[in-house]
Tab-separated table of C-alpha atoms and ligand atoms in Angstrom:
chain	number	residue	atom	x	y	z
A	26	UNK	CA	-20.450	11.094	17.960
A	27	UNK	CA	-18.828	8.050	16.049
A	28	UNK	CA	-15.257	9.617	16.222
A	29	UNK	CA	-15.166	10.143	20.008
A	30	UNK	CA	-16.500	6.684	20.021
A	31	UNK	CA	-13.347	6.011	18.018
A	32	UNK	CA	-11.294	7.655	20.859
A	33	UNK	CA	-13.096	5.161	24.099
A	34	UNK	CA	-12.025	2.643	21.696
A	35	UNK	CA	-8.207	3.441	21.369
A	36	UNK	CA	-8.546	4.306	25.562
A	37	UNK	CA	-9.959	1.360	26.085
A	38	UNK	CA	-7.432	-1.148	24.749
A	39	UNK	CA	-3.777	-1.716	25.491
A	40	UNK	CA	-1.913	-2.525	22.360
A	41	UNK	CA	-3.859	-2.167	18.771
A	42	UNK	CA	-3.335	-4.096	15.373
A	43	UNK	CA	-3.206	-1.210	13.242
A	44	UNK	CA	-4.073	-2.108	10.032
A	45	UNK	CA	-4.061	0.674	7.133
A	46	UNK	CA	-5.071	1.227	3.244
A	47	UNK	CA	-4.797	3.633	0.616
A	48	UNK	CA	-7.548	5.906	2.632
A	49	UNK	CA	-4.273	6.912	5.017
A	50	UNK	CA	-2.332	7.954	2.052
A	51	UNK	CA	-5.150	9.688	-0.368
A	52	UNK	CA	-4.635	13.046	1.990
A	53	UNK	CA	-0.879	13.210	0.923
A	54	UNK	CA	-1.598	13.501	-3.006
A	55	UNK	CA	-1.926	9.334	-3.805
A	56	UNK	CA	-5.283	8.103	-5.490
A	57	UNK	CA	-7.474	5.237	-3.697
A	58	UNK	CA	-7.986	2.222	-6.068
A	59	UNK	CA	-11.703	2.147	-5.235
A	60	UNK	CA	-14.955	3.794	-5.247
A	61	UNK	CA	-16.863	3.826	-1.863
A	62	UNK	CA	-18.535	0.678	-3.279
A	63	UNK	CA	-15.313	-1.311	-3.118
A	64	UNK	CA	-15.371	-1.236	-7.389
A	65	UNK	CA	-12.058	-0.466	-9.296
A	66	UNK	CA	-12.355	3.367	-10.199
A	67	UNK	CA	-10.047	2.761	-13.443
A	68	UNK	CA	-8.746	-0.478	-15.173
A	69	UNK	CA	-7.260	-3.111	-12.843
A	70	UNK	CA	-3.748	-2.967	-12.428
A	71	UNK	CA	-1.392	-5.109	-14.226
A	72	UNK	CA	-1.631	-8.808	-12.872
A	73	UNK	CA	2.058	-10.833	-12.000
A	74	UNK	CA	0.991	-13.252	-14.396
A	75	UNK	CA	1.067	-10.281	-17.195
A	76	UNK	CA	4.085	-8.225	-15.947
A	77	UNK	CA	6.155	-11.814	-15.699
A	78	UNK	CA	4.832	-13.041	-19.119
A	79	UNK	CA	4.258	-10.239	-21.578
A	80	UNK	CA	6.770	-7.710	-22.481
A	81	UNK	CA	4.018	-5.456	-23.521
A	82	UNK	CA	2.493	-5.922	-19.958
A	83	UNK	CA	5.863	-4.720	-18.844
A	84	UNK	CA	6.252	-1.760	-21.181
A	85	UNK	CA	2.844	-0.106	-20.108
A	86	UNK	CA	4.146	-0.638	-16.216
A	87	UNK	CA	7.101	0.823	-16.889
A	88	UNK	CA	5.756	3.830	-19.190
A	89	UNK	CA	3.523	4.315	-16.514
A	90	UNK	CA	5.689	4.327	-13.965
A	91	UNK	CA	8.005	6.333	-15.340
A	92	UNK	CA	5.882	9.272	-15.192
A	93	UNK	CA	4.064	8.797	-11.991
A	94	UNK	CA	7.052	7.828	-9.581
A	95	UNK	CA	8.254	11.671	-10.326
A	96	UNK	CA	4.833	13.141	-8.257
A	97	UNK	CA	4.803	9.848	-5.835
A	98	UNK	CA	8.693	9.852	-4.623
A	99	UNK	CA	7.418	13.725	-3.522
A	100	UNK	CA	4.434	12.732	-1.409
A	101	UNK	CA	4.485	13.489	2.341
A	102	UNK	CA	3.199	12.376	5.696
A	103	UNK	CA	-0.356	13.810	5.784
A	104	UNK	CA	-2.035	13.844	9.644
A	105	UNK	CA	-3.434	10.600	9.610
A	106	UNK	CA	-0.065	9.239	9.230
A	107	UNK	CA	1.597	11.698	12.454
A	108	UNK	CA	-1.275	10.318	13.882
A	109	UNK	CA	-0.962	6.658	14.255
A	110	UNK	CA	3.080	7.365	14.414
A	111	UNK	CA	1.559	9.301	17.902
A	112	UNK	CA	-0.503	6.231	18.806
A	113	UNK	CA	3.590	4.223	18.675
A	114	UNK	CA	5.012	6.807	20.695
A	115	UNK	CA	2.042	6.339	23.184
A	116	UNK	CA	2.926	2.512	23.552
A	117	UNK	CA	-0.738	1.470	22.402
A	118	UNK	CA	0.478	0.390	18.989
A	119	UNK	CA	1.895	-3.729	18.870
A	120	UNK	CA	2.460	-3.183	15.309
A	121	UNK	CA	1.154	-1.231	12.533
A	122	UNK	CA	0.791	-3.181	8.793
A	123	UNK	CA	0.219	-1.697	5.753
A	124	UNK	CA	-0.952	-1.957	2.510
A	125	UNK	CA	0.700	1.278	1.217
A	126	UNK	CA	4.147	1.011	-0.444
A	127	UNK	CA	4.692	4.443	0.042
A	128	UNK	CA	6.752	4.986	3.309
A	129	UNK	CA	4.650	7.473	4.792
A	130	UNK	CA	4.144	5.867	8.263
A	131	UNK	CA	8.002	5.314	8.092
A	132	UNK	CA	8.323	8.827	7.105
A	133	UNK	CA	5.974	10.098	9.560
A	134	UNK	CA	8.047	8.355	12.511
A	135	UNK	CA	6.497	4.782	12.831
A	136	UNK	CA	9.170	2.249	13.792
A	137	UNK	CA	7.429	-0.738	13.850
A	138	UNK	CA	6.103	-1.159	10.146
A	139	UNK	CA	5.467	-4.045	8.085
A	140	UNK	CA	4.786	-3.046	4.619
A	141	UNK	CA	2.608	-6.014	4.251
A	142	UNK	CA	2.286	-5.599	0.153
A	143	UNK	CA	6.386	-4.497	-0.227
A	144	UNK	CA	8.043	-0.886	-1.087
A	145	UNK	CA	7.797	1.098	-4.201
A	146	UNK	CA	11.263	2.678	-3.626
A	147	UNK	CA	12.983	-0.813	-4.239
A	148	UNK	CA	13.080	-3.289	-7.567
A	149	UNK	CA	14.429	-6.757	-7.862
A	150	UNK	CA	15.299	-8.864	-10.287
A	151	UNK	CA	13.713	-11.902	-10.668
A	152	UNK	CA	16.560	-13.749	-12.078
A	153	UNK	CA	19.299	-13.167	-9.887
A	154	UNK	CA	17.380	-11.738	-6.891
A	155	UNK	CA	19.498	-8.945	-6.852
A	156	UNK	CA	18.163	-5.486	-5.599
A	157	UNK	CA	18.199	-1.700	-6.979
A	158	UNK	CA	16.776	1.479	-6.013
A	159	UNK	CA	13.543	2.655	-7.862
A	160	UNK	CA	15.697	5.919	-8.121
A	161	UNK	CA	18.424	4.049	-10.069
A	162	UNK	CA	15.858	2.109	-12.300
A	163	UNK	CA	14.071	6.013	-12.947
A	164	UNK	CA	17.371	7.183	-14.053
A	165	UNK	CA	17.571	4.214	-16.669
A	166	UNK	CA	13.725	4.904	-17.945
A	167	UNK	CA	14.523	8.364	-18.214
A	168	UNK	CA	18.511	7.557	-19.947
A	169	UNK	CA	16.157	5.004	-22.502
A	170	UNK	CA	12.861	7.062	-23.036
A	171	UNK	CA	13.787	10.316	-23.373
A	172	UNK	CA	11.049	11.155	-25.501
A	173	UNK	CA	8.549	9.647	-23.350
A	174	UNK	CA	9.684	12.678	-20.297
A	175	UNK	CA	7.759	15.529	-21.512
A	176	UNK	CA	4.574	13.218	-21.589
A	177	UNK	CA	2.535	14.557	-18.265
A	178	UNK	CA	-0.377	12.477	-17.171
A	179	UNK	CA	-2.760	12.550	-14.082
A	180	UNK	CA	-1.113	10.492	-10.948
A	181	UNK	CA	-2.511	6.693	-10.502
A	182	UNK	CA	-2.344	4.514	-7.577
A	183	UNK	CA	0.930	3.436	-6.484
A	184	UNK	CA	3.599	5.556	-8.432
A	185	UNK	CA	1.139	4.725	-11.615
A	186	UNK	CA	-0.083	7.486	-14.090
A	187	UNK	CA	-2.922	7.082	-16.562
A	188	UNK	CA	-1.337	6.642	-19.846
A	189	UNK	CA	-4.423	4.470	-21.820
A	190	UNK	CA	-4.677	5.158	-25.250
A	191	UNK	CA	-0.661	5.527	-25.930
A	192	UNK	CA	1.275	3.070	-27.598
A	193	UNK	CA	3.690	1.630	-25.617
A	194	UNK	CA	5.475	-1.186	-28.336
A	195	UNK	CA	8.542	1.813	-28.286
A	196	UNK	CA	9.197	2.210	-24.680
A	197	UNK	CA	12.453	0.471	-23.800
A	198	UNK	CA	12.130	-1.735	-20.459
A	199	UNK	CA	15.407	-2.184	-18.913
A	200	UNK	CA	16.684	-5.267	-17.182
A	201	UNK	CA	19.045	-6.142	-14.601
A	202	UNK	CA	22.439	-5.005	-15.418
A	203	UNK	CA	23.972	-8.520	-13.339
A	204	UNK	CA	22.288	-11.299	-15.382
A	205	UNK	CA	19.466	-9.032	-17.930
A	206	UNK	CA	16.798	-10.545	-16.121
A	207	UNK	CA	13.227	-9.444	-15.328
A	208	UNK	CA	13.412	-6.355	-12.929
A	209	UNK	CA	9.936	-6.219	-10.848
A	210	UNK	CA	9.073	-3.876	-8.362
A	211	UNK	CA	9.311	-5.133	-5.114
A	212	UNK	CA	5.557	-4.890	-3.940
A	213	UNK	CA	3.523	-7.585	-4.318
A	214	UNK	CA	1.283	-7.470	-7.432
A	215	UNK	CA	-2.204	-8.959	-7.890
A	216	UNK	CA	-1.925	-12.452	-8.455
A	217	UNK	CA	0.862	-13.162	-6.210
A	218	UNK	CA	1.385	-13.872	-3.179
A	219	UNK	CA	2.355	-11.966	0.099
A	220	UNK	CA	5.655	-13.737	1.475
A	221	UNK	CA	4.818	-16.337	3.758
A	222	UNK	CA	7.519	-15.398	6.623
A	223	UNK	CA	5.906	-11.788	6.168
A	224	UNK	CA	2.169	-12.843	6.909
A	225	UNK	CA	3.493	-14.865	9.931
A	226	UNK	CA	5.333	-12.399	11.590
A	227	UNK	CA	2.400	-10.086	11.192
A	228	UNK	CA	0.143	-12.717	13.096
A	229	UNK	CA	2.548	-13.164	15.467
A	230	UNK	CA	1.920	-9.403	16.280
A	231	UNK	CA	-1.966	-10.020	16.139
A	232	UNK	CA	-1.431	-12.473	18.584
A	233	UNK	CA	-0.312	-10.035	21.110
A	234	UNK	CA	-2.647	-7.245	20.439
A	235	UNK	CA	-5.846	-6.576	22.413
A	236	UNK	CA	-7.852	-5.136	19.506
A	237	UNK	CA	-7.365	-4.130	15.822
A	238	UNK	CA	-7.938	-0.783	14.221
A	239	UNK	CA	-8.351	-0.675	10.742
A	240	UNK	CA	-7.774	2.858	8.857
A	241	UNK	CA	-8.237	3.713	5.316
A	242	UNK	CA	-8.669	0.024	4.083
A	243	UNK	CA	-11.803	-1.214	2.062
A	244	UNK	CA	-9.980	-5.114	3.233
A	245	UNK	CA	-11.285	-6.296	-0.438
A	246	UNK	CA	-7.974	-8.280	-1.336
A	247	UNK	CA	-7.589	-11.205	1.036
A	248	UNK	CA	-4.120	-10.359	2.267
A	249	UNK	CA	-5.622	-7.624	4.618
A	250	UNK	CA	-9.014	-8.707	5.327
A	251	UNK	CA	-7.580	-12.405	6.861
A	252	UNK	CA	-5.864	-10.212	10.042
A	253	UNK	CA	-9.747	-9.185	10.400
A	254	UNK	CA	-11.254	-12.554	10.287
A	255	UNK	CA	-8.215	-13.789	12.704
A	256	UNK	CA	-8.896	-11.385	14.567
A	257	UNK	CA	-12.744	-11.494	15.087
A	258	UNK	CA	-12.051	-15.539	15.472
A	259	UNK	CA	-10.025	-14.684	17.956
A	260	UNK	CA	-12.956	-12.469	20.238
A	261	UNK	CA	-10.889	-9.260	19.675
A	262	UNK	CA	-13.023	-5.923	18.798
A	263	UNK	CA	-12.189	-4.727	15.380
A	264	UNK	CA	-12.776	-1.038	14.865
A	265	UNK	CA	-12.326	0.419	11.006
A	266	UNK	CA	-11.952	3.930	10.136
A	267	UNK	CA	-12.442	4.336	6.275
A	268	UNK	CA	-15.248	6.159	3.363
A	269	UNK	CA	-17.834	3.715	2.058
A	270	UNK	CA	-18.081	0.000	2.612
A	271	UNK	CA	-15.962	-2.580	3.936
A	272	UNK	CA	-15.807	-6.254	2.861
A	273	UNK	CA	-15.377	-7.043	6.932
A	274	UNK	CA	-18.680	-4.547	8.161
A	275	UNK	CA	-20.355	-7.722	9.763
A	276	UNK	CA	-17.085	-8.298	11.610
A	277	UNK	CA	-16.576	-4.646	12.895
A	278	UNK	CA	-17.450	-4.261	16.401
A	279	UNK	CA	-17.396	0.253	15.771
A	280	UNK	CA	-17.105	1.633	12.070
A	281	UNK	CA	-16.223	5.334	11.573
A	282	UNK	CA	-17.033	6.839	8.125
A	283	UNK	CA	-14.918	9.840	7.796
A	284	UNK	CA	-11.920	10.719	6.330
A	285	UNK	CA	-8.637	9.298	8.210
A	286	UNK	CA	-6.957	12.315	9.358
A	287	UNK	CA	-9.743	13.792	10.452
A	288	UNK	CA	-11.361	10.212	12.918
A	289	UNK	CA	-7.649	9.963	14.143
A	290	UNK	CA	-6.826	13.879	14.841
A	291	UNK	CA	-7.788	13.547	18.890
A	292	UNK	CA	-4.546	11.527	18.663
A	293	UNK	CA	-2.332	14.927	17.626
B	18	LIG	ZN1	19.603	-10.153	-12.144
């Protein structure tokens, strides 16, 4: 059986990379981005380039957004995330990075996080550099767009609702209340960048783990799948938990295809 294979593995080693994807996070109510094939299941999300150069970029986010933060700020820890907060308090975990900007590991009672792509629950602005909560910013979409609350529409990825087909040219975007700049979540979009000082402190981590477990990640955007390729450079087995293909499956040394909370629940 692949899953108590999946168990040796964890036994085996004495501190683990943990990396994890949207797969951890589809069990508490959040959509996956991608089909078992690795495709986009709906239109790409909005690129940094758009969001920082087109208002009307920024509108749909923020119409969006408006509607799906309501369901997302409700999600909760699902087992796969109580699970690899277990594998911490075990002392097998070095560090566990994620892709999610939900909090759920945090939630769940995993100390040492990096949110490797940023948090949902905080905006900045891009002018001044100055921070607010995404609670805050909610209350001014809602204070601005009052008839855009009643709207209900099926939950996207990351805090996202699928809204095609309205017209967004009405929806009021607000801007930073210091300096009226550009407020941007503060997760990194596609397009940009992860912040250099972030990606080094993760390798640092690597560095001092045995092996690396990925769970729930497809590793198609660069930013994960280069802890992989360090690590398999670096002789250290790579196992992956997660539905469908991987862009890394000729660098996994064990591959488990089956949902996350159920591979991981020998750990509860
Ligand atoms: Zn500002």
């Amino acid at each position: 059986m692949a899953a108590s294979r999946l168990q040796i593995f964890v036994e085996r080693h004495r501190r683990l990379f943990v990396l994890t994807g949207a797969g951890c996070s589809t069990g508490s109510g959040i959509p996956d981005y991608r089909d078992a094939d690795g495709r986009w299941k709906r239109l790409a999300p909005a690129t940094y380039q758009d969001f920082m150069g087109q208002v009307s970029a920024r509108r749909r986010y923020w119409a969006r957004s408006l509607l799906g933060w309501r369901r997302f700020r409700g999600a909760r820890p699902n087992d796969a995330h109580r699970a690899l907060a277990r594998l911490e308090a075990m002392g097998k975990s070095e560090l566990l990075l994620t892709q999610n900007v939900d909090r759920l590991h945090q939630a769940a009672g995993s100390a040492k996080v990096i949110d490797l792509h940023g948090r949902l629950d905080c905006v900045r602005c891009m002018g001044c550099g100055g921070a607010a909560s995404r609670d805050d910013v909610q209350h001014e979409l809602s204070r601005l767009n009052p008839g855009w609350l009643g709207l209900d529409a099926a939950s996207a990825p990351d805090g996202d609702a699928d809204l095609d087909g309205a017209d967004f040219s009405s929806f009021e975007v607000p801007a930073c209340r210091r300096c009226a700049g550009v407020l941007k979540p503060d997760v990194v979009f596609f397009g940009e960048s992860v912040p250099r000082d972030r990606v080094a402190a993760a390798m640092r981590h690597l560095d001092e783990a045995d092996a690396m477990l990925v769970v729930g990640s497809s590793l198609m955007v660069y930013s994960g799948y280069r802890f992989v390729e360090t690590a398999a450079r670096a002789g250290k087995p790579v196992a992956a938990v997660t539905l469908g293909r991987t862009r890394a499956d000729a660098l996994l040394s064990l591959k488990v295809e089956s949902p996350c909370e159920v591979a991981l629940a020998f750990l509860l």
